[in-house]
Tab-separated table of N, CA and C in Angstrom:
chain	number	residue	atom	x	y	z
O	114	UNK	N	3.710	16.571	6.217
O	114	UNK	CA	4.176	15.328	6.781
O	114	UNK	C	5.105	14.675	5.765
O	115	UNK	N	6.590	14.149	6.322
O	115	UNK	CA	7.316	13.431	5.547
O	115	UNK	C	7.036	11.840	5.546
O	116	UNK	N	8.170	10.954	4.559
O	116	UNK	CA	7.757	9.955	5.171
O	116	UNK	C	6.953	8.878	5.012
O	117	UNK	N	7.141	7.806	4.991
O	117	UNK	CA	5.964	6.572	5.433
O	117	UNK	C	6.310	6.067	6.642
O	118	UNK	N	5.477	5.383	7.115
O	118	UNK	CA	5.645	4.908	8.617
O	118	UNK	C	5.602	3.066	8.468
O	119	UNK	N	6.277	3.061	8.678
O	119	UNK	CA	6.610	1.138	8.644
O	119	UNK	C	5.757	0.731	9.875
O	120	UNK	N	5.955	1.635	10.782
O	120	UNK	CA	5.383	1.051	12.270
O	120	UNK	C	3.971	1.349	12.531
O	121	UNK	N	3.407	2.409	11.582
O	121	UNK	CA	2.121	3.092	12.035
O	121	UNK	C	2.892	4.032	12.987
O	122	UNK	N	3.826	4.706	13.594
O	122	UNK	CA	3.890	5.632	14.614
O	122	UNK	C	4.297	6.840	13.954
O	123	UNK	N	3.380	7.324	13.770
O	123	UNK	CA	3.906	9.566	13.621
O	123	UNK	C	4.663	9.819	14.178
O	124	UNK	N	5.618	11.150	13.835
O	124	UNK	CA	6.499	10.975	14.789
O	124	UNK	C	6.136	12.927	14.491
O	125	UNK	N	5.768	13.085	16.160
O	125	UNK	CA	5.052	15.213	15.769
O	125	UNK	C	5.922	15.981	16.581
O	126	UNK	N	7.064	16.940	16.170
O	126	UNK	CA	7.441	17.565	16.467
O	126	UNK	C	7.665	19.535	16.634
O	127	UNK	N	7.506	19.698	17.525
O	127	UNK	CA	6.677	21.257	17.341
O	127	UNK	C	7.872	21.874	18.661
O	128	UNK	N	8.860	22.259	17.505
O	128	UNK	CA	10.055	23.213	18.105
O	128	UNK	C	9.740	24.409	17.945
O	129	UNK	N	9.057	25.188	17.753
O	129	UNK	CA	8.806	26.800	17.890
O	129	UNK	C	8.375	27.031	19.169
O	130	UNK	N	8.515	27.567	20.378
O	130	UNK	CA	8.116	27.944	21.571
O	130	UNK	C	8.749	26.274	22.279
O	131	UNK	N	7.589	26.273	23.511
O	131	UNK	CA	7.791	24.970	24.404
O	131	UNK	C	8.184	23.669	23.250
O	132	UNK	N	8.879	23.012	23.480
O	132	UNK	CA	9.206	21.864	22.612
O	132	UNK	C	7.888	20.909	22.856
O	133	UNK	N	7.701	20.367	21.977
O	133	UNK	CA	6.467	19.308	21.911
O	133	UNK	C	6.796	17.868	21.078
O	134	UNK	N	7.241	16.931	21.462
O	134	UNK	CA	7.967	15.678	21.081
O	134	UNK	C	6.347	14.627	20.915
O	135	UNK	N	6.288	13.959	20.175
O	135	UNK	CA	5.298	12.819	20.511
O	135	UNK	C	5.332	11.846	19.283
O	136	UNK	N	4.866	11.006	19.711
O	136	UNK	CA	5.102	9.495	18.923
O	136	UNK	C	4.470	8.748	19.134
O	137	UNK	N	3.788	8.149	18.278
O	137	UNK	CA	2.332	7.723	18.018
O	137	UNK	C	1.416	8.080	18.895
O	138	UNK	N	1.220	9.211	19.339
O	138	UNK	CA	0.229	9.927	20.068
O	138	UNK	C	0.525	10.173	21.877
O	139	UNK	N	1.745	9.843	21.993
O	139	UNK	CA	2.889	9.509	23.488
O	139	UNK	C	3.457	10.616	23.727
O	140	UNK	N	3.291	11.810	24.567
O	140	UNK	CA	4.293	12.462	24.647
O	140	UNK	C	6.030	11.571	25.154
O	141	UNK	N	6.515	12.397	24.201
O	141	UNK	CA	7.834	12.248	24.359
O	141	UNK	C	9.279	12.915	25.769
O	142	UNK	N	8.145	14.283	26.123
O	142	UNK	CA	8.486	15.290	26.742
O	142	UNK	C	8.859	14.795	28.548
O	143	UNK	N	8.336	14.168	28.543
O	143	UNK	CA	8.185	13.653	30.206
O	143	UNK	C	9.552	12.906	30.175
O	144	UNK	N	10.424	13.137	31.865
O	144	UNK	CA	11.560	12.366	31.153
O	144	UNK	C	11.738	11.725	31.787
O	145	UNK	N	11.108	10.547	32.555
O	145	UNK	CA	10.899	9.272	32.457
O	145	UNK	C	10.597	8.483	30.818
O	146	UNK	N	10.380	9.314	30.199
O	146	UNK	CA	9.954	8.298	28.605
O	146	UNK	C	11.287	8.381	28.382
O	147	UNK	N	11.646	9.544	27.804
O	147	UNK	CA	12.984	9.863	26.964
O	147	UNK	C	13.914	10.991	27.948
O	148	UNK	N	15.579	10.257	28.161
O	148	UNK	CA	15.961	11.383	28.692
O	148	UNK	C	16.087	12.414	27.825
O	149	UNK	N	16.301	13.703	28.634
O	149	UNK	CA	15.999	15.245	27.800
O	149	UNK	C	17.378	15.095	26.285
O	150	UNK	N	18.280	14.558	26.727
O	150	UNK	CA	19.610	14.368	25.662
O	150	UNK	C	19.233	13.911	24.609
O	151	UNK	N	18.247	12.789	25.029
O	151	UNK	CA	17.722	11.782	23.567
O	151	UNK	C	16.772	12.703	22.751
O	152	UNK	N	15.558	13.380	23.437
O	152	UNK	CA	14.961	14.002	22.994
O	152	UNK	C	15.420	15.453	22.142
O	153	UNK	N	16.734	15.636	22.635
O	153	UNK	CA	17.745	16.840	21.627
O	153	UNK	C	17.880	16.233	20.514
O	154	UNK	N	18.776	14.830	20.529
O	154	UNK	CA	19.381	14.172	19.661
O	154	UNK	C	18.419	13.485	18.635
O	155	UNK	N	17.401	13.472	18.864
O	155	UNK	CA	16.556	12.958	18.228
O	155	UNK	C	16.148	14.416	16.948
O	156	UNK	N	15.969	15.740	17.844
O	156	UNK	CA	15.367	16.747	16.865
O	156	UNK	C	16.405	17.042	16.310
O	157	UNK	N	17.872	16.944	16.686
O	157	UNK	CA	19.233	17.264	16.054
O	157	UNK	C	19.264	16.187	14.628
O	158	UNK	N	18.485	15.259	14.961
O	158	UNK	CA	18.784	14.422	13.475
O	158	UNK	C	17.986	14.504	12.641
O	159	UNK	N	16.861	14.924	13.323
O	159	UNK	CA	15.837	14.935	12.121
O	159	UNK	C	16.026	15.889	11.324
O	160	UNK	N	16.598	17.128	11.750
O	160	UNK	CA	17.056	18.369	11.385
O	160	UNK	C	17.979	18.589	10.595
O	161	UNK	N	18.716	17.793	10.607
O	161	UNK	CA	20.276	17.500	9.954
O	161	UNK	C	19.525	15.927	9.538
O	162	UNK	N	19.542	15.870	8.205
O	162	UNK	CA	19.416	14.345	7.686
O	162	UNK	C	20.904	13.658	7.381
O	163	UNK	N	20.974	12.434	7.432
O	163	UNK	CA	22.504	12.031	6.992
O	163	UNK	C	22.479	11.235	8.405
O	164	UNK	N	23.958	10.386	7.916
O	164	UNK	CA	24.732	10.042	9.074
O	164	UNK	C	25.265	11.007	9.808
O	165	UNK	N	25.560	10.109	10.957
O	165	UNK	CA	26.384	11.503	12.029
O	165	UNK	C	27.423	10.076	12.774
O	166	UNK	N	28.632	11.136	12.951
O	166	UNK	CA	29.337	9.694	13.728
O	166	UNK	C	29.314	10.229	15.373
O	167	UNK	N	28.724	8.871	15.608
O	167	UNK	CA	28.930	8.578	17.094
O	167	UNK	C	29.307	9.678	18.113
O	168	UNK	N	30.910	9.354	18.394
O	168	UNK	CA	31.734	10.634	19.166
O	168	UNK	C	31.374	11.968	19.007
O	169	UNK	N	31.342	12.467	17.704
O	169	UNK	CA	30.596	14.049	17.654
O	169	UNK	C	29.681	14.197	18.292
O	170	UNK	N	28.067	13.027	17.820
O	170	UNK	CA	27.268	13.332	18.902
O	170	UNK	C	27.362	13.614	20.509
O	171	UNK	N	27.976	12.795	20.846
O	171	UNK	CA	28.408	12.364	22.721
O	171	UNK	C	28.734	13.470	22.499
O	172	UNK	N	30.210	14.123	21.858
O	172	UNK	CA	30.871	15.303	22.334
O	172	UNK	C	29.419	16.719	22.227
O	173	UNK	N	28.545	16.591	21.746
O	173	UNK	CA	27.905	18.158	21.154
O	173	UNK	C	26.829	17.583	22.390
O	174	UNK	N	26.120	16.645	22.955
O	174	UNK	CA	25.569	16.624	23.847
O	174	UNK	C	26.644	16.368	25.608
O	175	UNK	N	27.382	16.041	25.601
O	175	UNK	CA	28.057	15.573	26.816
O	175	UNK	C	28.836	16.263	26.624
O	176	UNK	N	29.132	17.822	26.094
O	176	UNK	CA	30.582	18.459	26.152
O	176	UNK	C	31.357	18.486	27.211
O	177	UNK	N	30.898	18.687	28.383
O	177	UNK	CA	31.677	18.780	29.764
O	177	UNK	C	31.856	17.452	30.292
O	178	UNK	N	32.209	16.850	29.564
O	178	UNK	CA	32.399	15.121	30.237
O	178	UNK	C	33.715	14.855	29.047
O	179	UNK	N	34.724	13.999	29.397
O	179	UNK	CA	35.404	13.072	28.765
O	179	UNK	C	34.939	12.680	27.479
O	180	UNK	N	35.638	12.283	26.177
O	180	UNK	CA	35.465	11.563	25.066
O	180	UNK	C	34.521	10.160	26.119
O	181	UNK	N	35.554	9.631	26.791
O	181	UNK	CA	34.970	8.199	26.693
O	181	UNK	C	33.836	8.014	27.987
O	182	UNK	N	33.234	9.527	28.778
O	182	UNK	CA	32.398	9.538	29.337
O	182	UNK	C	30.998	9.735	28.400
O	183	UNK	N	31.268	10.792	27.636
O	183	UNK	CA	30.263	11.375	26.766
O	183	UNK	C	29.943	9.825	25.658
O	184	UNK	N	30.777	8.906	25.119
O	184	UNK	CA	30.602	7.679	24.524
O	184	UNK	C	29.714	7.161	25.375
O	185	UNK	N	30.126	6.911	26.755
O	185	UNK	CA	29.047	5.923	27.361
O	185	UNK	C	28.091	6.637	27.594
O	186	UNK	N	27.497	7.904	27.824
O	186	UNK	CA	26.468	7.930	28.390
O	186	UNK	C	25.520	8.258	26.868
O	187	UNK	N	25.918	8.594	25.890
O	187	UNK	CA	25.543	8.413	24.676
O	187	UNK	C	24.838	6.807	24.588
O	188	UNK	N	26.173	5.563	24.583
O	188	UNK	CA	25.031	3.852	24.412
O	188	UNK	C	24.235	3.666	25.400
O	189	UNK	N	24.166	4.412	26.543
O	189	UNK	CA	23.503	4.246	27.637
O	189	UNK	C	21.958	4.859	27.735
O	190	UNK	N	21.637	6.008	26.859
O	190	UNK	CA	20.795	6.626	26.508
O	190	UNK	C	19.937	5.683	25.754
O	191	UNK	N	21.366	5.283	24.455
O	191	UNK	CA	20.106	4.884	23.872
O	191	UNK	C	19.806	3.453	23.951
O	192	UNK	N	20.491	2.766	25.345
O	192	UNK	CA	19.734	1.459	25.260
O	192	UNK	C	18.675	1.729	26.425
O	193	UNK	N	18.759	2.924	26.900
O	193	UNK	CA	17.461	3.470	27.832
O	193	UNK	C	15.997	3.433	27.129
O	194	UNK	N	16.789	4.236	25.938
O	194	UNK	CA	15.887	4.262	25.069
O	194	UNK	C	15.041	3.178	24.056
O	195	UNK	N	15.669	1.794	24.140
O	195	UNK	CA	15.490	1.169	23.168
O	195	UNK	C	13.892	0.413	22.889
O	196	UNK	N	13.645	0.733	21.766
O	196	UNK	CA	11.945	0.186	21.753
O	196	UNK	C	11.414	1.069	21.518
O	197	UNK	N	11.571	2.244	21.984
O	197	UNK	CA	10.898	3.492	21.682
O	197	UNK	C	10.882	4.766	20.655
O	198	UNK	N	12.725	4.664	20.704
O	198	UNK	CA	12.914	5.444	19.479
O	198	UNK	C	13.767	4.687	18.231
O	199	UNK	N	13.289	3.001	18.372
O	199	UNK	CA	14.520	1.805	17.820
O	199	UNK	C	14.069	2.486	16.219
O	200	UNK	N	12.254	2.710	15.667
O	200	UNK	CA	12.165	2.853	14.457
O	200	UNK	C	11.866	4.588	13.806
O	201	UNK	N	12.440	5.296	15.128
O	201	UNK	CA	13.076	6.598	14.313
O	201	UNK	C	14.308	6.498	14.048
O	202	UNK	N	15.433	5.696	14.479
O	202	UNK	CA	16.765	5.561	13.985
O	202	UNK	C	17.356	4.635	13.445
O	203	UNK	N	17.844	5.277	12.802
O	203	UNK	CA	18.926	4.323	12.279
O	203	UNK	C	20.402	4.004	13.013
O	204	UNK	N	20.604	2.801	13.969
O	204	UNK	CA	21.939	2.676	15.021
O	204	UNK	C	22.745	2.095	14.491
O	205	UNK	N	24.108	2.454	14.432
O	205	UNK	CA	25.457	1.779	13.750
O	205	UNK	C	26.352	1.793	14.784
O	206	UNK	N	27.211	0.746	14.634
O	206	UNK	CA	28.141	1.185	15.376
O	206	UNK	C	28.717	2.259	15.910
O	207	UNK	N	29.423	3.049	15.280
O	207	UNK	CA	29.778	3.979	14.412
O	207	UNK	C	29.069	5.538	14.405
O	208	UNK	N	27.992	5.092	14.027
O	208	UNK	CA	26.897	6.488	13.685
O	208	UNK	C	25.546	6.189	13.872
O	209	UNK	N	25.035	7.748	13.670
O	209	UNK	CA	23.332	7.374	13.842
O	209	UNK	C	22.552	8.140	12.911
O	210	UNK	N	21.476	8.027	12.431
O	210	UNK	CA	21.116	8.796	11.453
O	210	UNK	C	19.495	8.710	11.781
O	211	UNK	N	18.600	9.618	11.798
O	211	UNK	CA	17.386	9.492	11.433
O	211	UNK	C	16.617	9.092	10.797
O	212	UNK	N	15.440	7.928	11.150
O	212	UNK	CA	14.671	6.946	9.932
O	212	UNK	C	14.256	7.990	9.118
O	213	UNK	N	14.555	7.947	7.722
O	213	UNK	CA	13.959	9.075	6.708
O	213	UNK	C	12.754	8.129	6.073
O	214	UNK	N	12.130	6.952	6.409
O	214	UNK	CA	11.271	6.842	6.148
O	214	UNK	C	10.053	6.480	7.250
O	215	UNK	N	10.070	7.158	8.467
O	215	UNK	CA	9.565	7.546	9.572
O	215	UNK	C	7.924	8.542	8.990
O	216	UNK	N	7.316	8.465	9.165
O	216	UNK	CA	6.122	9.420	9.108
O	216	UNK	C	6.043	11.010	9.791
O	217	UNK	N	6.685	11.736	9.835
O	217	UNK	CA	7.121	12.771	11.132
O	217	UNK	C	6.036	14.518	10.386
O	218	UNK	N	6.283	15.213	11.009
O	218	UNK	CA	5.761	15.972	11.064
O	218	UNK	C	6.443	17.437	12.100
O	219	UNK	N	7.031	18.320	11.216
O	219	UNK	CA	8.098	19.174	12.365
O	219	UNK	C	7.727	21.026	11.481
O	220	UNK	N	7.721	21.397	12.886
O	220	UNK	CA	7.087	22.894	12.997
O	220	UNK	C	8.437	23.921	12.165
């Protein structure tokens, strides 16, 4: 396990076989919680630590859409998302990066 958790929420990820997402004991997987994009983008960052800017993301998840389609459905995700994955990330204008001081746990 990496990490401290500011929030108390684990964050357990188990990418070998079926993907297994969960957060503070929530599956993540159901996609009414998280759409399936967020739930990529989420293991794409944890995976890759650092900033990432914005547009790359949209473009590597929304490839078959427009720059400025793949932008919106990128802020749209994640204000879908917001509350849920607000203290695994880090949101910038700009870029996004994974809380590296998140509590997580990845296969």
């Amino acid at each position: 396990m990496k990490g401290q958790s500011a929030t108390g929420q684990d964050l357990h990820l188990a990418l070998l076989g079926r993907p297994i997402i969960n957060l503070g004991g929530v599956s993540l997987r159901e996609r009414d919680v998280i759409p399936l994009k967020m739930q990529a983008l989420l293991c794409y960052l944890v995976m890759n630590p650092g900033e990432h800017d914005r547009e790359m993301l949209a473009t590597l998840l929304w490839g078959e859409s427009t720059t400025q389609q793949s932008r919106t459905s990128l802020r749209t995700d994640l204000a879908r998302t917001a509350g849920r994955l607000d203290s695994c990330l880090h949101i910038k204008r700009s870029s996004l990066a994974f809380n590296q001081t998140t509590r997580y746990w990845l296969d």
